[in-house]
XYZ file of C-alpha atoms in Angstrom:
713
model
C 86.037 39.800 97.261
C 84.270 42.607 99.096
C 87.155 44.895 100.039
C 90.690 45.373 98.812
C 92.760 48.158 100.363
C 96.173 48.420 98.780
C 98.692 50.195 101.007
C 101.916 49.683 99.100
C 104.764 51.460 100.946
C 107.698 50.853 98.641
C 108.965 53.712 96.531
C 109.830 53.409 92.870
C 113.448 54.476 92.741
C 113.190 55.135 89.004
C 110.491 57.710 89.621
C 112.353 59.328 92.501
C 111.809 59.319 96.238
C 109.921 62.331 97.597
C 111.018 61.592 101.158
C 108.215 62.836 103.391
C 105.481 62.278 100.808
C 101.938 62.383 102.168
C 100.658 59.242 100.489
C 97.238 59.316 98.888
C 95.771 55.883 99.472
C 93.648 54.102 96.882
C 90.972 52.384 98.988
C 88.856 49.911 97.018
C 85.379 48.776 98.023
C 82.701 46.876 96.152
C 79.357 48.460 95.393
C 76.394 46.352 94.359
C 74.612 48.045 91.477
C 70.807 48.328 91.584
C 68.672 45.837 89.724
C 71.199 43.012 89.999
C 73.497 45.071 87.807
C 76.618 43.413 89.134
C 79.512 44.775 91.164
C 81.264 48.089 90.656
C 84.686 48.410 92.283
C 84.993 51.947 93.687
C 88.413 53.450 94.375
C 88.333 56.284 96.919
C 91.403 58.510 96.991
C 92.227 59.650 100.529
C 95.468 60.854 102.092
C 94.071 60.631 105.619
C 93.704 64.382 106.160
C 90.726 66.689 105.823
C 90.047 68.902 102.804
C 92.635 71.479 103.896
C 95.346 69.017 102.754
C 94.118 67.812 99.375
C 94.930 64.499 97.742
C 98.097 64.660 95.644
C 100.157 62.146 93.684
C 103.781 61.605 94.602
C 105.716 58.476 93.556
C 104.256 56.231 96.270
C 100.733 57.524 95.668
C 101.013 56.814 91.951
C 102.460 53.373 92.668
C 99.582 52.612 95.021
C 96.965 53.791 92.529
C 98.584 51.690 89.806
C 98.640 48.630 92.063
C 94.970 49.086 92.950
C 94.026 49.338 89.274
C 96.115 46.258 88.435
C 94.217 44.310 91.096
C 90.971 45.374 89.450
C 92.198 44.078 86.094
C 92.598 40.618 87.636
C 89.088 40.798 89.063
C 87.590 42.110 85.848
C 89.175 39.325 83.824
C 87.791 36.852 86.359
C 84.289 38.301 85.898
C 84.042 39.532 89.492
C 83.308 43.161 88.587
C 81.406 44.791 85.731
C 82.903 48.287 86.111
C 85.425 50.334 88.069
C 85.159 53.899 89.336
C 87.295 56.432 91.166
C 86.247 59.261 93.479
C 87.837 61.389 96.193
C 87.541 62.093 99.883
C 85.006 64.750 100.968
C 85.369 68.019 99.015
C 88.467 66.852 97.123
C 88.930 64.558 94.138
C 92.680 65.064 93.573
C 94.737 68.169 92.851
C 97.522 66.596 90.827
C 101.169 65.816 91.304
C 102.881 66.348 94.645
C 105.009 69.342 93.680
C 106.890 69.467 96.977
C 109.189 66.712 95.797
C 110.169 68.285 92.475
C 113.283 69.991 93.928
C 114.531 66.488 94.768
C 114.537 65.615 91.061
C 118.064 66.430 89.993
C 118.406 64.933 86.515
C 116.360 64.394 83.384
C 116.205 60.633 83.896
C 114.348 61.028 87.179
C 112.017 63.578 85.584
C 111.251 61.235 82.695
C 110.566 58.359 85.100
C 108.060 60.505 87.049
C 106.243 61.362 83.813
C 106.171 57.743 82.670
C 104.927 56.477 86.058
C 101.945 58.825 85.931
C 101.101 57.845 82.386
C 101.366 54.148 83.208
C 98.939 54.393 86.131
C 96.359 56.427 84.241
C 96.644 54.286 81.116
C 96.028 51.238 83.293
C 92.643 52.711 84.219
C 91.794 53.410 80.581
C 92.818 49.888 79.560
C 90.729 47.951 82.075
C 88.557 45.403 80.277
C 85.412 46.893 81.872
C 83.901 50.405 81.595
C 85.455 52.927 83.966
C 83.962 55.975 85.657
C 85.328 59.050 87.411
C 83.002 60.598 89.986
C 84.506 64.075 90.425
C 83.105 65.006 93.814
C 85.427 67.912 94.678
C 88.391 70.018 93.629
C 90.282 68.506 90.702
C 93.445 69.913 89.195
C 96.326 68.747 87.072
C 96.823 65.014 87.396
C 93.461 64.735 89.142
C 91.708 66.043 86.040
C 93.868 63.788 83.867
C 92.843 60.784 85.984
C 89.206 61.668 85.334
C 89.901 62.072 81.608
C 91.423 58.581 81.571
C 88.066 57.060 82.551
C 85.445 55.997 80.017
C 82.772 58.216 81.613
C 82.743 61.118 84.054
C 80.255 62.740 86.434
C 80.857 66.007 88.277
C 79.300 67.597 91.318
C 77.599 70.950 90.763
C 79.281 72.090 93.970
C 82.868 71.605 92.793
C 84.595 74.980 93.212
C 87.719 74.384 91.135
C 88.590 72.253 88.133
C 91.693 73.143 86.164
C 94.762 72.115 84.260
C 96.984 74.863 85.719
C 100.364 73.492 84.658
C 101.237 76.258 82.165
C 100.718 78.797 84.961
C 103.529 77.111 86.897
C 105.852 76.416 83.971
C 104.775 72.860 83.081
C 102.356 71.162 80.691
C 99.558 68.713 81.509
C 101.929 65.773 81.194
C 99.923 62.773 82.350
C 97.660 62.650 79.332
C 95.938 66.025 79.383
C 97.420 67.371 76.146
C 96.200 64.314 74.223
C 93.077 63.220 76.076
C 91.345 66.590 76.406
C 91.436 67.752 72.754
C 90.339 64.286 71.682
C 87.387 64.511 74.070
C 86.109 68.087 73.705
C 87.918 69.399 70.621
C 90.923 71.641 70.295
C 89.147 74.970 70.921
C 87.828 73.946 74.323
C 91.044 72.172 75.210
C 92.978 75.362 74.466
C 90.688 77.283 76.809
C 91.472 74.923 79.669
C 95.172 74.301 78.980
C 96.336 77.691 77.640
C 93.817 80.512 78.075
C 92.740 79.904 81.659
C 96.260 79.418 83.105
C 97.452 82.572 81.332
C 94.468 84.473 82.756
C 95.917 84.406 86.286
C 95.123 80.691 86.558
C 91.362 80.892 86.140
C 89.507 77.883 87.536
C 86.334 76.241 86.247
C 83.422 75.466 88.511
C 81.695 72.120 88.209
C 78.862 73.499 86.078
C 81.335 75.165 83.702
C 83.340 71.968 83.326
C 80.162 70.059 82.484
C 79.155 72.687 79.926
C 82.575 72.409 78.257
C 82.107 68.644 77.957
C 84.623 67.521 80.565
C 81.849 65.480 82.230
C 78.939 63.454 80.896
C 76.540 64.135 83.779
C 76.219 66.570 86.676
C 74.524 66.063 90.034
C 73.953 68.133 93.154
C 76.493 67.643 95.956
C 74.033 66.416 98.608
C 73.623 62.962 97.053
C 76.321 63.137 94.401
C 77.914 59.735 94.939
C 74.579 57.876 95.145
C 73.302 59.573 91.986
C 76.576 58.922 90.174
C 76.427 55.206 91.004
C 72.802 55.037 89.841
C 73.777 56.849 86.635
C 76.671 54.437 86.074
C 74.272 51.515 86.504
C 72.017 53.060 83.879
C 74.918 53.426 81.467
C 75.985 49.830 82.034
C 72.465 48.482 81.531
C 71.933 50.509 78.382
C 69.122 52.554 79.909
C 71.308 55.669 79.588
C 73.198 56.386 76.391
C 76.190 58.688 76.327
C 76.894 60.150 72.920
C 79.860 62.509 73.096
C 79.961 65.008 70.233
C 82.251 64.171 67.356
C 85.528 66.080 67.530
C 86.189 68.393 64.585
C 89.486 67.267 63.051
C 89.742 69.556 60.067
C 93.420 70.326 59.661
C 92.899 74.000 58.821
C 90.494 74.673 61.692
C 92.771 72.877 64.168
C 95.818 74.850 62.985
C 93.902 78.138 63.148
C 92.910 77.465 66.752
C 96.526 76.684 67.662
C 97.718 79.862 65.912
C 95.179 81.989 67.797
C 96.285 80.519 71.131
C 99.922 81.106 70.184
C 99.168 84.798 69.624
C 97.643 84.922 73.096
C 100.743 83.252 74.555
C 102.942 85.796 72.756
C 100.894 88.630 74.253
C 100.961 87.199 77.771
C 104.514 85.876 77.930
C 106.509 87.688 75.249
C 107.881 84.231 74.396
C 109.796 84.355 77.678
C 108.183 81.172 79.045
C 108.576 77.808 77.272
C 105.598 75.977 78.816
C 102.703 77.374 76.739
C 104.581 76.777 73.499
C 105.482 73.206 74.390
C 101.827 72.607 75.317
C 100.737 74.053 71.967
C 103.081 71.669 70.143
C 101.512 68.718 71.972
C 97.981 69.960 71.309
C 98.756 70.474 67.628
C 100.067 66.918 67.341
C 97.045 65.461 69.189
C 94.887 65.788 66.054
C 96.526 62.772 64.429
C 98.741 61.186 67.098
C 97.823 57.857 68.666
C 97.458 57.745 72.432
C 100.830 56.095 72.868
C 102.485 58.673 70.620
C 100.812 61.499 72.520
C 101.817 60.113 75.912
C 105.419 59.540 74.816
C 105.648 63.119 73.558
C 104.228 64.367 76.869
C 106.850 62.346 78.744
C 109.658 64.047 76.841
C 108.264 67.553 77.272
C 107.515 67.025 80.950
C 111.050 65.784 81.564
C 112.421 68.847 79.777
C 110.295 71.338 81.720
C 110.821 69.731 85.131
C 114.496 70.503 84.595
C 113.841 74.148 83.675
C 114.459 77.293 85.712
C 110.951 78.528 84.878
C 109.347 75.597 86.682
C 111.648 75.994 89.680
C 110.656 79.676 89.851
C 107.000 78.671 89.566
C 107.350 76.211 92.437
C 109.133 78.866 94.504
C 106.178 81.194 93.878
C 103.737 78.406 94.741
C 105.565 77.831 98.021
C 105.394 81.552 98.833
C 101.650 81.715 98.233
C 100.847 78.438 99.963
C 103.162 78.677 102.992
C 104.924 81.997 103.535
C 101.652 83.867 103.021
C 100.181 81.971 105.973
C 103.050 82.942 108.309
C 103.765 86.637 107.683
C 107.332 87.657 108.412
C 107.600 90.353 111.074
C 104.096 89.856 112.486
C 103.893 90.172 116.298
C 102.672 87.436 118.600
C 98.979 87.063 117.847
C 98.171 86.811 121.542
C 98.706 90.597 121.619
C 95.836 91.231 119.198
C 92.767 92.976 120.574
C 89.256 91.664 119.998
C 87.368 93.372 117.164
C 83.558 93.326 117.213
C 82.622 96.393 115.154
C 84.268 98.169 112.221
C 84.019 101.777 111.105
C 84.891 103.014 107.612
C 85.435 106.705 106.900
C 84.302 107.407 103.363
C 81.608 105.850 101.213
C 83.221 105.944 97.774
C 84.035 102.897 95.668
C 87.057 101.773 97.704
C 85.260 102.312 101.028
C 82.213 100.442 99.741
C 84.357 97.524 98.603
C 85.924 97.439 102.069
C 82.489 97.418 103.713
C 81.431 94.494 101.540
C 84.575 92.545 102.418
C 84.486 93.294 106.167
C 80.799 92.408 106.518
C 81.167 89.078 104.708
C 84.444 87.908 106.197
C 84.201 89.288 109.738
C 80.403 88.983 109.978
C 80.135 91.923 112.341
C 78.553 95.407 112.186
C 80.167 97.817 109.716
C 79.281 101.508 109.603
C 80.157 103.816 106.676
C 80.312 107.587 107.012
C 80.615 110.399 104.500
C 79.919 114.118 104.257
C 76.350 113.903 102.928
C 73.388 111.548 102.813
C 73.620 111.022 99.059
C 77.150 109.616 99.251
C 76.304 107.476 102.259
C 73.245 106.048 100.513
C 75.264 105.343 97.389
C 77.943 103.501 99.404
C 75.482 101.350 101.356
C 73.499 100.793 98.157
C 76.610 99.474 96.424
C 77.150 96.909 99.188
C 73.526 95.785 99.110
C 73.549 95.508 95.312
C 76.686 93.364 95.335
C 75.138 91.086 97.959
C 72.009 90.800 95.808
C 74.194 89.689 92.883
C 75.744 86.962 95.015
C 72.298 85.785 96.104
C 71.091 85.722 92.494
C 74.025 83.430 91.647
C 73.058 81.091 94.479
C 76.096 81.968 96.570
C 74.061 83.443 99.439
C 70.914 82.091 101.041
C 68.036 84.475 101.690
C 68.760 84.407 105.433
C 72.438 85.170 104.966
C 71.648 87.903 102.446
C 69.387 89.674 104.929
C 71.898 89.218 107.733
C 74.792 90.693 105.732
C 72.672 93.610 104.591
C 71.702 94.304 108.161
C 75.342 94.454 109.204
C 76.160 97.392 106.900
C 74.766 100.804 107.804
C 75.704 104.385 107.009
C 75.659 107.841 108.581
C 76.890 111.381 108.044
C 78.006 111.403 111.691
C 81.065 109.663 113.070
C 79.392 109.221 116.453
C 78.569 105.624 115.519
C 82.282 104.841 115.783
C 82.211 105.335 119.564
C 82.015 101.582 120.221
C 84.033 100.462 117.180
C 87.238 98.514 117.742
C 88.742 99.084 114.308
C 88.218 102.163 112.111
C 89.781 102.504 108.669
C 89.838 105.653 106.573
C 89.448 105.469 102.789
C 89.260 109.142 101.903
C 91.126 111.280 99.365
C 94.869 110.570 99.168
C 95.964 113.855 100.720
C 97.925 114.038 103.960
C 96.043 117.011 105.452
C 92.667 115.366 104.771
C 93.687 112.120 106.428
C 95.217 113.922 109.403
C 91.976 115.838 109.915
C 89.973 112.599 109.799
C 92.161 110.981 112.472
C 92.032 114.095 114.666
C 88.229 113.958 114.578
C 88.191 110.228 115.263
C 90.455 110.485 118.290
C 87.791 112.456 120.156
C 85.129 109.827 119.398
C 86.572 106.317 119.521
C 87.586 104.315 122.572
C 91.158 104.303 123.858
C 91.928 100.836 122.416
C 90.366 101.388 119.000
C 92.786 100.820 116.104
C 92.937 103.645 113.571
C 93.908 102.236 110.175
C 94.634 104.036 106.928
C 94.234 102.663 103.431
C 96.833 105.067 102.068
C 98.767 103.726 99.110
C 101.832 105.930 99.499
C 101.744 108.433 102.386
C 103.741 108.306 105.625
C 101.986 106.570 108.510
C 104.274 108.313 111.000
C 103.464 111.782 109.658
C 99.761 110.964 109.521
C 99.759 109.989 113.207
C 102.153 112.713 114.329
C 99.640 115.173 115.740
C 97.572 112.647 117.676
C 97.528 112.105 121.419
C 97.823 108.350 120.820
C 99.857 107.809 117.619
C 100.692 104.284 118.744
C 97.290 103.007 117.599
C 97.664 104.137 113.965
C 98.639 101.539 111.339
C 98.775 101.343 107.561
C 96.310 98.851 106.090
C 96.705 99.074 102.334
C 94.364 97.063 100.092
C 94.675 96.579 96.350
C 91.955 97.177 93.798
C 89.661 95.368 93.183
C 89.508 94.498 96.864
C 87.567 91.254 96.416
C 90.044 89.933 93.843
C 93.549 91.035 94.850
C 94.856 88.955 97.781
C 97.516 91.352 99.092
C 97.208 93.530 102.174
C 100.252 95.616 103.103
C 100.448 96.192 106.866
C 102.609 99.208 107.711
C 103.585 100.246 111.248
C 104.480 103.873 111.850
C 107.390 104.902 114.044
C 105.194 104.807 117.167
C 102.766 101.987 116.288
C 102.661 99.586 119.232
C 102.741 95.809 119.076
C 99.095 95.382 120.123
C 97.922 97.583 117.237
C 100.153 95.804 114.757
C 99.061 92.374 116.006
C 95.405 93.411 115.716
C 95.974 94.576 112.144
C 97.529 91.238 111.197
C 94.720 89.341 112.956
C 92.038 91.311 111.112
C 93.873 90.796 107.827
C 93.954 87.066 108.443
C 90.223 87.023 109.189
C 89.698 88.894 105.911
C 91.608 86.012 104.227
C 94.208 88.358 102.829
C 97.906 87.762 102.247
C 99.395 90.107 104.835
C 102.907 91.426 104.282
C 104.672 93.770 106.654
C 106.140 96.832 104.933
C 108.235 99.636 106.380
C 106.887 103.179 106.498
C 108.679 104.355 103.385
C 107.089 106.120 100.372
C 104.606 103.875 98.492
C 105.609 100.827 100.585
C 106.396 97.697 98.503
C 104.214 97.133 95.443
C 103.539 100.726 94.478
C 107.188 101.622 94.879
C 108.324 98.859 92.531
C 105.455 99.580 90.137
C 106.285 103.273 90.367
C 109.893 102.633 89.406
C 109.128 100.486 86.381
C 106.172 102.620 85.243
C 108.280 105.726 85.760
C 110.989 104.231 83.577
C 108.383 103.248 80.973
C 107.059 106.823 80.794
C 110.628 108.171 80.713
C 111.402 105.961 77.694
C 108.161 107.092 76.050
C 108.908 110.751 76.752
C 112.382 110.304 75.261
C 110.909 109.187 71.937
C 110.321 105.412 71.837
C 106.870 104.615 70.364
C 104.276 103.569 72.941
C 103.601 100.215 71.264
C 107.309 99.309 71.490
C 107.426 100.164 75.199
C 104.307 98.141 75.932
C 105.559 95.105 73.965
C 108.727 95.031 76.050
C 106.720 94.198 79.168
C 105.176 90.994 77.782
C 106.137 88.181 80.116
C 107.442 90.596 82.750
C 104.300 92.291 84.053
C 100.698 91.020 83.939
C 99.806 93.787 81.498
C 101.644 96.514 79.576
C 102.349 99.665 81.624
C 100.165 102.007 79.587
C 97.266 99.553 79.781
C 97.833 99.349 83.554
C 97.651 103.146 83.853
C 94.163 102.986 82.373
C 93.181 100.343 84.912
C 94.438 102.149 88.025
C 93.536 105.588 86.686
C 95.970 108.202 85.338
C 95.418 110.528 88.321
C 96.280 107.783 90.825
C 99.319 106.743 88.778
C 100.460 110.375 88.607
C 99.947 110.884 92.353
C 101.974 107.783 93.217
C 104.680 108.785 90.763
C 104.941 112.324 92.085
C 105.055 111.060 95.682
C 108.057 108.960 94.719
C 109.670 111.786 92.732
C 109.481 114.013 95.823
C 111.071 111.273 97.925
C 113.665 110.100 95.403
C 114.104 112.792 92.714
C 117.379 111.308 91.515
C 115.776 108.168 90.023
C 111.978 108.474 89.720
C 110.454 110.205 86.694
C 107.595 112.712 86.579
C 106.145 112.379 83.091
C 104.893 115.466 81.236
C 102.871 113.122 79.051
C 101.070 111.677 82.076
C 100.444 115.154 83.485
C 98.822 116.210 80.196
C 96.708 113.045 80.213
C 95.389 113.867 83.683
C 94.805 117.516 82.807
C 92.795 116.436 79.758
C 90.709 114.140 82.023
C 91.426 111.148 79.839
C 90.652 107.740 81.402
C 93.792 106.216 79.926
C 96.068 105.970 76.930
C 93.891 103.427 75.156
C 90.281 103.149 74.049
C 89.164 99.689 75.172
C 85.531 99.900 74.049
C 86.177 97.361 71.265
C 87.501 94.817 73.751
C 91.134 95.396 72.845
C 93.312 98.443 73.525
C 93.532 101.006 70.718
C 95.567 104.187 71.202
C 93.236 107.167 71.591
C 94.153 109.631 68.763
C 93.673 112.582 71.109
C 96.036 110.982 73.609
C 98.593 110.420 70.854
C 98.732 114.195 70.442
C 99.503 114.578 74.162
C 102.584 112.340 74.108
C 105.873 114.201 74.545
C 107.670 114.840 71.251
C 111.345 115.500 71.999
C 113.498 117.486 69.584
C 116.044 114.666 69.480
C 114.120 111.435 70.066
C 115.870 108.368 71.447
C 114.168 105.349 69.914
C 114.827 102.011 71.584
C 114.040 98.500 70.395
C 112.055 96.042 72.528
C 115.131 94.240 73.985
C 116.690 97.584 74.941
C 113.511 98.712 76.693
C 113.319 95.437 78.567
C 116.962 95.652 79.626
C 116.513 99.170 80.998
C 113.362 98.286 82.898
C 114.872 95.157 84.446
C 117.928 97.176 85.456
C 115.912 99.807 87.345
C 113.819 97.088 89.007
C 116.970 95.351 90.222
C 118.316 98.659 91.513
C 115.097 99.545 93.344
C 114.584 96.081 94.787
C 118.100 96.104 96.239
C 117.592 99.580 97.718
C 114.311 98.483 99.302
C 115.962 95.482 100.933
C 118.836 97.640 102.172
C 116.270 100.066 103.666
C 114.338 97.091 105.144
C 111.148 98.155 103.370
C 110.479 94.422 103.028
C 111.649 91.648 105.314
C 113.356 89.671 102.530
C 113.416 89.092 98.747
C 110.664 86.513 99.308
C 108.329 89.242 100.551
C 109.088 91.390 97.507
C 108.135 88.453 95.306
C 105.055 87.496 97.305
C 103.878 91.106 97.193
C 104.335 91.428 93.436
C 102.546 88.120 92.826
C 99.561 88.793 95.095
C 99.336 92.575 94.722
C 100.305 93.122 91.095
C 99.684 89.753 89.444
C 103.292 89.037 88.474
C 103.743 85.590 86.980
C 104.466 82.412 88.893
C 106.922 81.168 86.271
C 109.036 84.259 86.909
C 108.820 83.633 90.649
C 107.537 87.182 91.058
C 110.461 89.481 90.293
C 113.771 88.622 92.033
C 114.212 85.126 90.483
C 113.783 86.696 87.041
C 116.377 89.350 87.856
C 118.761 86.632 89.056
C 118.072 84.354 86.072
C 118.620 87.153 83.558
C 121.924 88.105 85.189
C 120.612 91.630 85.792
C 120.841 91.429 89.583
C 124.573 90.746 89.582
C 125.230 93.209 86.752
C 123.393 96.094 88.453
C 123.799 95.384 92.173
C 126.820 93.110 92.300
C 125.032 90.103 93.773
C 122.047 87.801 93.436
C 118.854 88.241 95.425
C 118.429 84.509 96.115
C 120.995 81.705 96.412
C 121.236 79.304 93.449
C 118.724 76.497 93.797
C 116.093 78.472 95.721
C 114.127 79.511 92.613
C 116.376 77.960 89.975
C 117.951 74.609 89.244
C 120.692 73.702 91.737
C 124.240 74.682 90.898
């Protein structure tokens, strides 16, 4: 039998019907092993699309994979094959379960059936009577990683960009074997890194080399001839020429429990015990030390069924949908046919933000970028920063020598703005002061062409006021990046009162080319993210100034924000936080707070509230002396702090929607996820406010209908 392509179309009703599932086919072909080594049956996973639509496993895909493996069992028992292997289509192995169908699962029985179907298929691979191999040629996540773990041996391509078990990030657990297979392969410490630590660190992914180093694979090969080398390696293993000796897993009860306890402390810090998924995963990982495979899989089935029917997962899937789909079709963006062609970019300023912008523009747009500043020293420092960052990328093998030289040649600097004369898009990144920015634009208007877009990276100031004195205010647009520019996906695009459609369309087109998540915001103080951050950070400083200890305030934000507010102030800089806060106080003095403590911190030139030199935040004793000490302190407990903060967020979010600062609650959530790192399992911010009942209590109504980011009904 040379070829067997199983294309089973029937759907398992017990596992649920995902309707329009894109089926990942399990194509089987025979490969003759070198040296008369026999026949290896190779399953190639392929959903018929290119790498932009990765392989996933819905009910029919799992059924087809299971059927293909069952056919291999018959052949193995007949002596027709000596081994079986699984690999993926170009650039993709498999990225796990098809999450688009989860909203169609309406009861626990369906959820349990989906968990059991996945386990059955993967266990069938493990239980074949011949050695099995997984050749991880491309991106592998979730159930894709678990499929690889189910094999006897694994190889990985050095070019794989992403390997992960991201389930906890979404509100699930690795429920098709990951919580039992991984700790029993690499030990509990490394399993905790992949299953708990990385998802809670904004869903950090492993590259192929990192996965190999952690022990997830037995061999690693370069991408150019990965499949050929993997087959040769498999032949060597089968012949005995290559011996694979995985390290013995440490099963000391005390050491295992200590590792679980350490990870639980991390989960407490990151989630404030507001998300069930990491704790359910920790229970499974703790049990994996002594549980049999069947016991481990059965426990995973039960937990997966429980979490599929949780509001946290539904919020996580809502967030996933925002990032994967809404982000690609920005609400309120003009027809892209109106966008003007951009062939050269100018950047006013050569400080850190301007230099980061130059690095991004040169790499993504691959066109000339010119930086300007007031003196040669600053210009040289800005260009030098870009060149140094490019050198780092080259040293890591991410840029060829030719590309390195080309990118460096694209970025130049000058103390004169005359080089902007033929630029199509000029962005200012100077000091956050209205008069300074107005002066910059007035100077630019006499230099640039009539169709050149003038963009501002302001984080809070009025676009309309900034453009007010210009002869052509219609070409000015807000173009607000988040720091660090290379990491944070969000780009707020803000039209002023006179910004025309061509300018706005060009801004969105450039943002798309920069691979940013573009969200349209109205020209209101601090736009979307900084206004919401300003409200909750203002309330945090108000509570601190009233007398609640700083550690209590910070603890209240666990599971709400990506980091405590007084840690965040150290990251963004106290002066920037104060400026944003005071901008909002001037605009809305009735509800935003100007903190005397924060003003003292800035006056003392302190970099933040905490000393982080030890790797963890410790309150600076000198800063402690600067904190407001009221005559009659009001000391709140953690739940009271959390309740107050959620209440002001609900109030501000509703006001922003009423003012049309954002197009919809979905854009508020997408902005907070991509610009401030708010958690997927909260759905950003509005699903949490709905779920907690705060939205209705404070504003009289929900932000989203039931079932959009929660369970139906």
